[in-house]
Amino acid sequence: MTDAPSDFGRWSAALRDLSAERSVLRLAPRDLLLVHGSDDEIVPALDARVVASAHGTAALRIIAGAGHHLRHDPRPIAILLGWLDRQRRHHT
């Protein structure tokens, strides 16, 4: 059994009700890393700041000059690996 909407109308309503700011509250107080490009033309960097603020303790890293697609940029990987290493050291 799933909580997924049963028809298109309900899917549409559920999508309209999505809120990153509300959803991120369920993650707190767990640690959270947000990585965002400063030049993202799809999702503004301000949105990442709002989500980080809603979480309360999220680590936010804005990558200067980066856009929406970070897959081929080595900087977010370095940020992630450093953050994971700090998490490992802090929680062991």
Short mmCIF file of C-alpha atoms in Angstrom, two decimals:
data_model
loop_
_atom_site.label_atom_id
_atom_site.label_comp_id
_atom_site.label_asym_id
_atom_site.label_seq_id
_atom_site.Cartn_x
_atom_site.Cartn_y
_atom_site.Cartn_z
CA MET A 1 0.00 0.00 0.00
CA THR A 2 1.26 3.47 -0.81
CA ASP A 3 0.45 7.04 0.12
CA ALA A 4 0.74 8.09 -3.52
CA PRO A 5 -2.23 9.98 -4.97
CA SER A 6 -4.64 7.75 -6.87
CA ASP A 7 -5.38 9.96 -9.89
CA PHE A 8 -4.02 12.89 -11.89
CA GLY A 9 -6.10 15.50 -10.09
CA ARG A 10 -4.82 14.37 -6.73
CA TRP A 11 -1.26 14.21 -8.07
CA SER A 12 -1.60 17.81 -9.28
CA ALA A 13 -2.95 18.95 -5.93
CA ALA A 14 -0.17 17.13 -4.07
CA LEU A 15 2.48 18.77 -6.27
CA ARG A 16 1.00 22.22 -5.67
CA ASP A 17 1.14 21.58 -1.93
CA LEU A 18 4.84 20.59 -1.96
CA SER A 19 7.02 22.93 0.01
CA ALA A 20 10.73 22.44 0.46
CA GLU A 21 10.64 24.67 3.53
CA ARG A 22 8.00 22.50 5.21
CA SER A 23 9.54 19.22 4.05
CA VAL A 24 13.00 20.05 5.37
CA LEU A 25 11.57 20.43 8.87
CA ARG A 26 11.12 16.65 8.95
CA LEU A 27 14.88 16.26 8.52
CA ALA A 28 15.81 18.46 11.46
CA PRO A 29 17.65 17.98 13.73
CA ARG A 30 19.61 15.60 11.47
CA ASP A 31 22.61 17.09 9.73
CA LEU A 32 21.96 18.40 6.23
CA LEU A 33 24.26 19.65 3.48
CA LEU A 34 22.84 21.82 0.70
CA VAL A 35 25.05 22.49 -2.32
CA HIS A 36 23.84 25.02 -4.88
CA GLY A 37 25.22 26.92 -7.84
CA SER A 38 25.24 30.71 -7.65
CA ASP A 39 24.29 30.96 -11.34
CA ASP A 40 21.51 28.34 -11.29
CA GLU A 41 18.87 29.59 -13.75
CA ILE A 42 16.32 26.91 -12.81
CA VAL A 43 16.31 27.13 -9.01
CA PRO A 44 17.60 30.43 -7.61
CA ALA A 45 20.29 30.27 -4.93
CA LEU A 46 17.92 32.24 -2.70
CA ASP A 47 15.70 29.14 -2.58
CA ALA A 48 18.59 27.12 -1.13
CA ARG A 49 19.12 29.83 1.48
CA VAL A 50 15.42 29.68 2.42
CA VAL A 51 15.53 25.88 2.77
CA ALA A 52 18.73 26.04 4.84
CA SER A 53 17.18 28.67 7.08
CA ALA A 54 14.00 26.60 7.51
CA HIS A 55 16.10 23.60 8.57
CA GLY A 56 17.93 25.69 11.13
CA THR A 57 21.34 24.02 11.19
CA ALA A 58 21.90 23.00 7.56
CA ALA A 59 25.32 23.52 6.04
CA LEU A 60 24.84 25.59 2.89
CA ARG A 61 27.55 25.82 0.26
CA ILE A 62 26.95 28.11 -2.72
CA ILE A 63 29.38 27.35 -5.55
CA ALA A 64 30.43 30.54 -7.32
CA GLY A 65 29.72 30.52 -11.04
CA ALA A 66 28.05 27.09 -11.02
CA GLY A 67 24.71 26.49 -12.65
CA HIS A 68 21.99 23.92 -12.08
CA HIS A 69 23.83 20.84 -13.34
CA LEU A 70 26.69 20.10 -10.97
CA ARG A 71 27.44 16.54 -12.11
CA HIS A 72 30.61 17.39 -14.02
CA ASP A 73 31.91 20.02 -11.62
CA PRO A 74 34.50 18.64 -9.17
CA ARG A 75 33.79 21.31 -6.54
CA PRO A 76 30.54 19.83 -5.18
CA ILE A 77 32.22 16.43 -4.88
CA ALA A 78 35.04 17.96 -2.84
CA ILE A 79 32.49 19.79 -0.67
CA LEU A 80 30.50 16.59 -0.13
CA LEU A 81 33.54 14.47 0.70
CA GLY A 82 34.80 17.06 3.19
CA TRP A 83 31.37 17.32 4.81
CA LEU A 84 31.03 13.53 5.04
CA ASP A 85 34.48 13.25 6.60
CA ARG A 86 33.57 15.88 9.21
CA GLN A 87 30.31 14.04 9.91
CA ARG A 88 32.17 10.77 10.36
CA ARG A 89 34.70 12.32 12.74
CA HIS A 90 32.01 14.16 14.70
CA HIS A 91 29.75 11.12 15.11
CA THR A 92 32.38 8.50 15.98
#
